[in-house]
Amino acid sequence: MELWFTEHHTEHVKFSMKVKEQLVNKQSDFQHIAVLDTEEFGRVLTLDGYLMVTEKDEFIYHDMIVHVPMATNLNIKKVLVIGAGDGGTIRELTRYPGIEHIDMVEIDPMVVETCKEYIPQTACSLEDKRVHIYYEDGLKFVRRMRDEYDLIIVDSTDPFGPGEGLFTKEFYGNCYNALNDKGILVNQHESTYYDEYVEAMKRAHQRIKETFAIAKVYQAHIPTYPSGHWLFGFASKHYDPEKDLDVEQWNALGIKTKYYNTKLHLGAFALPNYVKEQLSEYE
Amino acid sequence: MELWFTEHHTEHVKFSMKVKEQLVNKQSDFQHIAVLDTEEFGRVLTLDGYLMVTEKDEFIYHDMIVHVPMATNLNIKKVLVIGAGDGGTIRELTRYPGIEHIDMVEIDPMVVETCKEYIPQTACSLEDKRVHIYYEDGLKFVRRMRDEYDLIIVDSTDPFGPGEGLFTKEFYGNCYNALNDKGILVNQHESTYYDEYVEAMKRAHQRIKETFAIAKVYQAHIPTYPSGHWLFGFASKHYDPEKDLDVEQWNALGIKTKYYNTKLHLGAFALPNYVKEQLSEYE
């Protein structure tokens, strides 16, 4: 039997992967959840039909969303993670002995349960005793926090569906308040290659720039995301991810990574001209 | 009507684009040639069914194969280009007033004729008076040259079909001899994400390293190539593309680029750990 999962990257572009077996196919209170076992990418999580995580390339996304802020400030002790139900971001964070406390706020418990059962590669560290999981709306959670965190990671879905509120000015303002005076906010920032993503990406960047003293964008090669050219936002009240990168100290930690290294950390902020132009258009 | 062009990136991964119209569908002495007018990517050239060039993202490939060596040695005057029938590499080279002479060796005249007629976006500078086109086998052409060029660009198809010989040790040795004592060789270097490409890529790099004093690999985000993470090889008898990059002088030229800039030039050599490991495995 030929079974294929196809995602439309735009109305006119499709990306398809051969499926061995569909392992999960269910509806939560928030979204449709599926897990596919694929030939090329191992197990794959989809939400509302959109590819979220694959076993083959999740290391790229999780390396880049975690190690870039951590190598910029090695004194991070208290972290808030919003979304991230697959657990990959938590797995990378728990590799830092200096982190004392991680709050994870995920709206959909069924995503976490599903990943624990079917994608242990990412969900393997959710039982770490420093991790505190709250099943609630990240927007509401962050609104009641003041001066609390060294780092907030917004590991969200796309800016439509359940993740939509995580791309608003109000949300970024609440994150600002929830961070202490040296706090860092990192978020997944969509892409710029296909027109469908550009506007959301530009709007998000503009709103973050209006809120934080430092707001930069960095990139990674994530083959299973639309265009393969994915962006992350780095915003901070104090730290500059290029100037404050602590090469020696980070390497002294001995954290073995498959994608990230400190040279690549700096290279990731070297954006193509067309991306730089898009990011500056609202300025 | 729904008309889709599909390329298999691996046996288990497909990339598809919606086609407005097939403009060219013919067989040359060397390969099948098609031009498609697509909704998302504009006009697209395929050879033997493999996507070569799209109007939407050709600027990335051509920026990176030309401006990286040029910004490393701004005194380049004589260039040999092998392959490159679409003309995009020539277009970027002709923007440098310091270049005096370009030999282009393309095995298949029908590719050049087709691109001149259907993809003028890339083929627009082939009539430049510095450009000398030879319709012959690049392997044979380079074999009879000694100490002739400042730069050789191998803008080849994949290491199977007509382009196969352009990935051999003998060919790299002949390029070495055809270059003068400060000569640079740049080639398209495939990718590392899918297993199908890794071996050819590793083998090519190993052969180049055995031939040239300096051999580095750099990367770009090319959305329509398999995995979107594409590599180029930089080899040289003298110049180091990171240490010898002349930021001020290149920017003084005022060449406007949509992808390349001198910060990105350096960032492109910051490879992910898994790519670095693959490249060093044969060492």
mmCIF file of N, CA and C in Angstrom, chain A residues 76-137:
data_model
loop_
_atom_site.group_PDB
_atom_site.id
_atom_site.type_symbol
_atom_site.label_atom_id
_atom_site.label_comp_id
_atom_site.label_asym_id
_atom_site.label_seq_id
_atom_site.Cartn_x
_atom_site.Cartn_y
_atom_site.Cartn_z
ATOM 1 N N ILE A 76 21.105 31.649 33.476
ATOM 2 C CA ILE A 76 19.657 31.442 33.474
ATOM 3 C C ILE A 76 19.294 30.322 34.459
ATOM 4 N N LYS A 77 18.351 30.647 35.369
ATOM 5 C CA LYS A 77 17.969 29.689 36.407
ATOM 6 C C LYS A 77 16.492 29.322 36.342
ATOM 7 N N LYS A 78 15.665 30.296 35.938
ATOM 8 C CA LYS A 78 14.223 30.045 35.948
ATOM 9 C C LYS A 78 13.652 30.336 34.561
ATOM 10 N N VAL A 79 12.965 29.340 34.012
ATOM 11 C CA VAL A 79 12.522 29.416 32.621
ATOM 12 C C VAL A 79 11.028 29.136 32.528
ATOM 13 N N LEU A 80 10.357 29.896 31.656
ATOM 14 C CA LEU A 80 8.969 29.601 31.299
ATOM 15 C C LEU A 80 8.933 29.155 29.843
ATOM 16 N N VAL A 81 8.291 28.023 29.592
ATOM 17 C CA VAL A 81 8.126 27.540 28.224
ATOM 18 C C VAL A 81 6.636 27.500 27.915
ATOM 19 N N ILE A 82 6.253 28.147 26.829
ATOM 20 C CA ILE A 82 4.843 28.165 26.435
ATOM 21 C C ILE A 82 4.674 27.318 25.187
ATOM 22 N N GLY A 83 3.729 26.399 25.236
ATOM 23 C CA GLY A 83 3.565 25.431 24.157
ATOM 24 C C GLY A 83 4.503 24.262 24.425
ATOM 25 N N ALA A 84 5.128 23.760 23.345
ATOM 26 C CA ALA A 84 6.194 22.761 23.518
ATOM 27 C C ALA A 84 5.696 21.436 24.063
ATOM 28 N N GLY A 85 4.463 21.095 23.747
ATOM 29 C CA GLY A 85 3.875 19.857 24.260
ATOM 30 C C GLY A 85 4.635 18.604 23.876
ATOM 31 N N ASP A 86 5.416 18.663 22.806
ATOM 32 C CA ASP A 86 6.185 17.473 22.409
ATOM 33 C C ASP A 86 7.344 17.201 23.346
ATOM 34 N N GLY A 87 7.768 18.215 24.118
ATOM 35 C CA GLY A 87 8.806 17.986 25.123
ATOM 36 C C GLY A 87 10.229 18.239 24.674
ATOM 37 N N GLY A 88 10.455 18.480 23.395
ATOM 38 C CA GLY A 88 11.828 18.626 22.884
ATOM 39 C C GLY A 88 12.562 19.817 23.484
ATOM 40 N N THR A 89 11.853 20.916 23.647
ATOM 41 C CA THR A 89 12.476 22.115 24.238
ATOM 42 C C THR A 89 12.859 21.843 25.698
ATOM 43 N N ILE A 90 11.982 21.169 26.415
ATOM 44 C CA ILE A 90 12.259 20.799 27.811
ATOM 45 C C ILE A 90 13.475 19.867 27.889
ATOM 46 N N ARG A 91 13.529 18.912 26.976
ATOM 47 C CA ARG A 91 14.673 17.978 26.970
ATOM 48 C C ARG A 91 15.994 18.737 26.884
ATOM 49 N N GLU A 92 16.078 19.702 25.974
ATOM 50 C CA GLU A 92 17.332 20.460 25.825
ATOM 51 C C GLU A 92 17.610 21.328 27.051
ATOM 52 N N LEU A 93 16.561 21.952 27.603
ATOM 53 C CA LEU A 93 16.757 22.803 28.791
ATOM 54 C C LEU A 93 17.284 21.999 29.974
ATOM 55 N N THR A 94 16.764 20.794 30.145
ATOM 56 C CA THR A 94 17.154 20.009 31.332
ATOM 57 C C THR A 94 18.607 19.527 31.263
ATOM 58 N N ARG A 95 19.268 19.734 30.149
ATOM 59 C CA ARG A 95 20.685 19.377 30.053
ATOM 60 C C ARG A 95 21.581 20.395 30.761
ATOM 61 N N TYR A 96 21.007 21.536 31.152
ATOM 62 C CA TYR A 96 21.786 22.565 31.861
ATOM 63 C C TYR A 96 21.634 22.375 33.364
ATOM 64 N N PRO A 97 22.694 21.996 34.036
ATOM 65 C CA PRO A 97 22.586 21.810 35.494
ATOM 66 C C PRO A 97 22.263 23.112 36.224
ATOM 67 N N GLY A 98 22.596 24.244 35.632
ATOM 68 C CA GLY A 98 22.348 25.533 36.286
ATOM 69 C C GLY A 98 20.877 25.943 36.322
ATOM 70 N N ILE A 99 20.067 25.335 35.492
ATOM 71 C CA ILE A 99 18.639 25.676 35.503
ATOM 72 C C ILE A 99 17.985 24.998 36.707
ATOM 73 N N GLU A 100 17.283 25.817 37.487
ATOM 74 C CA GLU A 100 16.701 25.304 38.738
ATOM 75 C C GLU A 100 15.211 25.010 38.617
ATOM 76 N N HIS A 101 14.534 25.748 37.729
ATOM 77 C CA HIS A 101 13.065 25.668 37.712
ATOM 78 C C HIS A 101 12.553 25.939 36.290
ATOM 79 N N ILE A 102 11.702 25.054 35.793
ATOM 80 C CA ILE A 102 11.095 25.258 34.473
ATOM 81 C C ILE A 102 9.583 25.141 34.606
ATOM 82 N N ASP A 103 8.874 26.222 34.272
ATOM 83 C CA ASP A 103 7.425 26.129 34.154
ATOM 84 C C ASP A 103 7.083 25.917 32.688
ATOM 85 N N MET A 104 6.258 24.914 32.439
ATOM 86 C CA MET A 104 5.819 24.665 31.057
ATOM 87 C C MET A 104 4.307 24.810 31.025
ATOM 88 N N VAL A 105 3.824 25.659 30.129
ATOM 89 C CA VAL A 105 2.387 25.892 30.019
ATOM 90 C C VAL A 105 1.914 25.441 28.647
ATOM 91 N N GLU A 106 1.157 24.399 28.642
ATOM 92 C CA GLU A 106 0.666 23.819 27.381
ATOM 93 C C GLU A 106 -0.857 23.748 27.487
ATOM 94 N N ILE A 107 -1.522 24.243 26.474
ATOM 95 C CA ILE A 107 -2.985 24.315 26.551
ATOM 96 C C ILE A 107 -3.645 22.937 26.430
ATOM 97 N N ASP A 108 -2.962 22.015 25.771
ATOM 98 C CA ASP A 108 -3.624 20.765 25.378
ATOM 99 C C ASP A 108 -2.943 19.535 26.004
ATOM 100 N N PRO A 109 -3.493 19.013 27.100
ATOM 101 C CA PRO A 109 -2.873 17.840 27.741
ATOM 102 C C PRO A 109 -2.769 16.638 26.805
ATOM 103 N N MET A 110 -3.668 16.554 25.851
ATOM 104 C CA MET A 110 -3.648 15.388 24.967
ATOM 105 C C MET A 110 -2.400 15.358 24.079
ATOM 106 N N VAL A 111 -1.843 16.539 23.786
ATOM 107 C CA VAL A 111 -0.588 16.586 23.010
ATOM 108 C C VAL A 111 0.537 15.967 23.843
ATOM 109 N N VAL A 112 0.595 16.341 25.105
ATOM 110 C CA VAL A 112 1.650 15.827 25.988
ATOM 111 C C VAL A 112 1.507 14.309 26.176
ATOM 112 N N GLU A 113 0.296 13.877 26.464
ATOM 113 C CA GLU A 113 0.067 12.425 26.636
ATOM 114 C C GLU A 113 0.459 11.652 25.376
ATOM 115 N N THR A 114 0.069 12.184 24.249
ATOM 116 C CA THR A 114 0.362 11.511 22.976
ATOM 117 C C THR A 114 1.865 11.408 22.742
ATOM 118 N N CYS A 115 2.571 12.508 23.002
ATOM 119 C CA CYS A 115 4.024 12.489 22.763
ATOM 120 C C CYS A 115 4.743 11.590 23.762
ATOM 121 N N LYS A 116 4.266 11.580 25.005
ATOM 122 C CA LYS A 116 4.873 10.678 25.987
ATOM 123 C C LYS A 116 4.760 9.225 25.528
ATOM 124 N N GLU A 117 3.625 8.885 24.947
ATOM 125 C CA GLU A 117 3.421 7.499 24.534
ATOM 126 C C GLU A 117 4.102 7.178 23.202
ATOM 127 N N TYR A 118 4.039 8.122 22.248
ATOM 128 C CA TYR A 118 4.452 7.780 20.884
ATOM 129 C C TYR A 118 5.763 8.424 20.429
ATOM 130 N N ILE A 119 6.158 9.540 21.055
ATOM 131 C CA ILE A 119 7.406 10.190 20.630
ATOM 132 C C ILE A 119 8.301 10.438 21.846
ATOM 133 N N PRO A 120 8.728 9.362 22.514
ATOM 134 C CA PRO A 120 9.583 9.529 23.690
ATOM 135 C C PRO A 120 10.905 10.220 23.362
ATOM 136 N N GLN A 121 11.313 10.206 22.113
ATOM 137 C CA GLN A 121 12.555 10.900 21.730
ATOM 138 C C GLN A 121 12.518 12.365 22.169
ATOM 139 N N THR A 122 11.355 13.008 22.038
ATOM 140 C CA THR A 122 11.259 14.402 22.487
ATOM 141 C C THR A 122 10.685 14.515 23.905
ATOM 142 N N ALA A 123 9.798 13.606 24.288
ATOM 143 C CA ALA A 123 9.059 13.749 25.547
ATOM 144 C C ALA A 123 9.780 13.134 26.743
ATOM 145 N N CYS A 124 11.060 12.764 26.554
ATOM 146 C CA CYS A 124 11.765 11.946 27.536
ATOM 147 C C CYS A 124 12.117 12.644 28.848
ATOM 148 N N SER A 125 12.073 13.992 28.877
ATOM 149 C CA SER A 125 12.525 14.679 30.088
ATOM 150 C C SER A 125 11.409 15.415 30.811
ATOM 151 N N LEU A 126 10.177 15.115 30.456
ATOM 152 C CA LEU A 126 9.058 15.849 31.072
ATOM 153 C C LEU A 126 8.874 15.472 32.539
ATOM 154 N N GLU A 127 9.494 14.379 32.964
ATOM 155 C CA GLU A 127 9.386 13.954 34.366
ATOM 156 C C GLU A 127 10.508 14.535 35.237
ATOM 157 N N ASP A 128 11.428 15.263 34.613
ATOM 158 C CA ASP A 128 12.508 15.893 35.383
ATOM 159 C C ASP A 128 11.903 16.703 36.530
ATOM 160 N N LYS A 129 12.506 16.598 37.730
ATOM 161 C CA LYS A 129 11.836 17.195 38.900
ATOM 162 C C LYS A 129 11.844 18.727 38.891
ATOM 163 N N ARG A 130 12.641 19.326 38.007
ATOM 164 C CA ARG A 130 12.621 20.793 37.897
ATOM 165 C C ARG A 130 11.459 21.294 37.026
ATOM 166 N N VAL A 131 10.796 20.359 36.326
ATOM 167 C CA VAL A 131 9.760 20.739 35.354
ATOM 168 C C VAL A 131 8.380 20.726 36.003
ATOM 169 N N HIS A 132 7.656 21.827 35.860
ATOM 170 C CA HIS A 132 6.294 21.967 36.403
ATOM 171 C C HIS A 132 5.348 22.253 35.244
ATOM 172 N N ILE A 133 4.462 21.330 34.972
ATOM 173 C CA ILE A 133 3.582 21.484 33.806
ATOM 174 C C ILE A 133 2.228 22.048 34.230
ATOM 175 N N TYR A 134 1.792 23.093 33.542
ATOM 176 C CA TYR A 134 0.469 23.687 33.751
ATOM 177 C C TYR A 134 -0.336 23.530 32.475
ATOM 178 N N TYR A 135 -1.497 22.885 32.606
ATOM 179 C CA TYR A 135 -2.337 22.755 31.419
ATOM 180 C C TYR A 135 -3.319 23.908 31.378
ATOM 181 N N GLU A 136 -2.878 24.995 30.816
ATOM 182 C CA GLU A 136 -3.779 26.134 30.702
ATOM 183 C C GLU A 136 -3.331 27.020 29.555
ATOM 184 N N ASP A 137 -4.069 28.098 29.369
ATOM 185 C CA ASP A 137 -3.793 29.032 28.281
ATOM 186 C C ASP A 137 -2.553 29.859 28.625
#
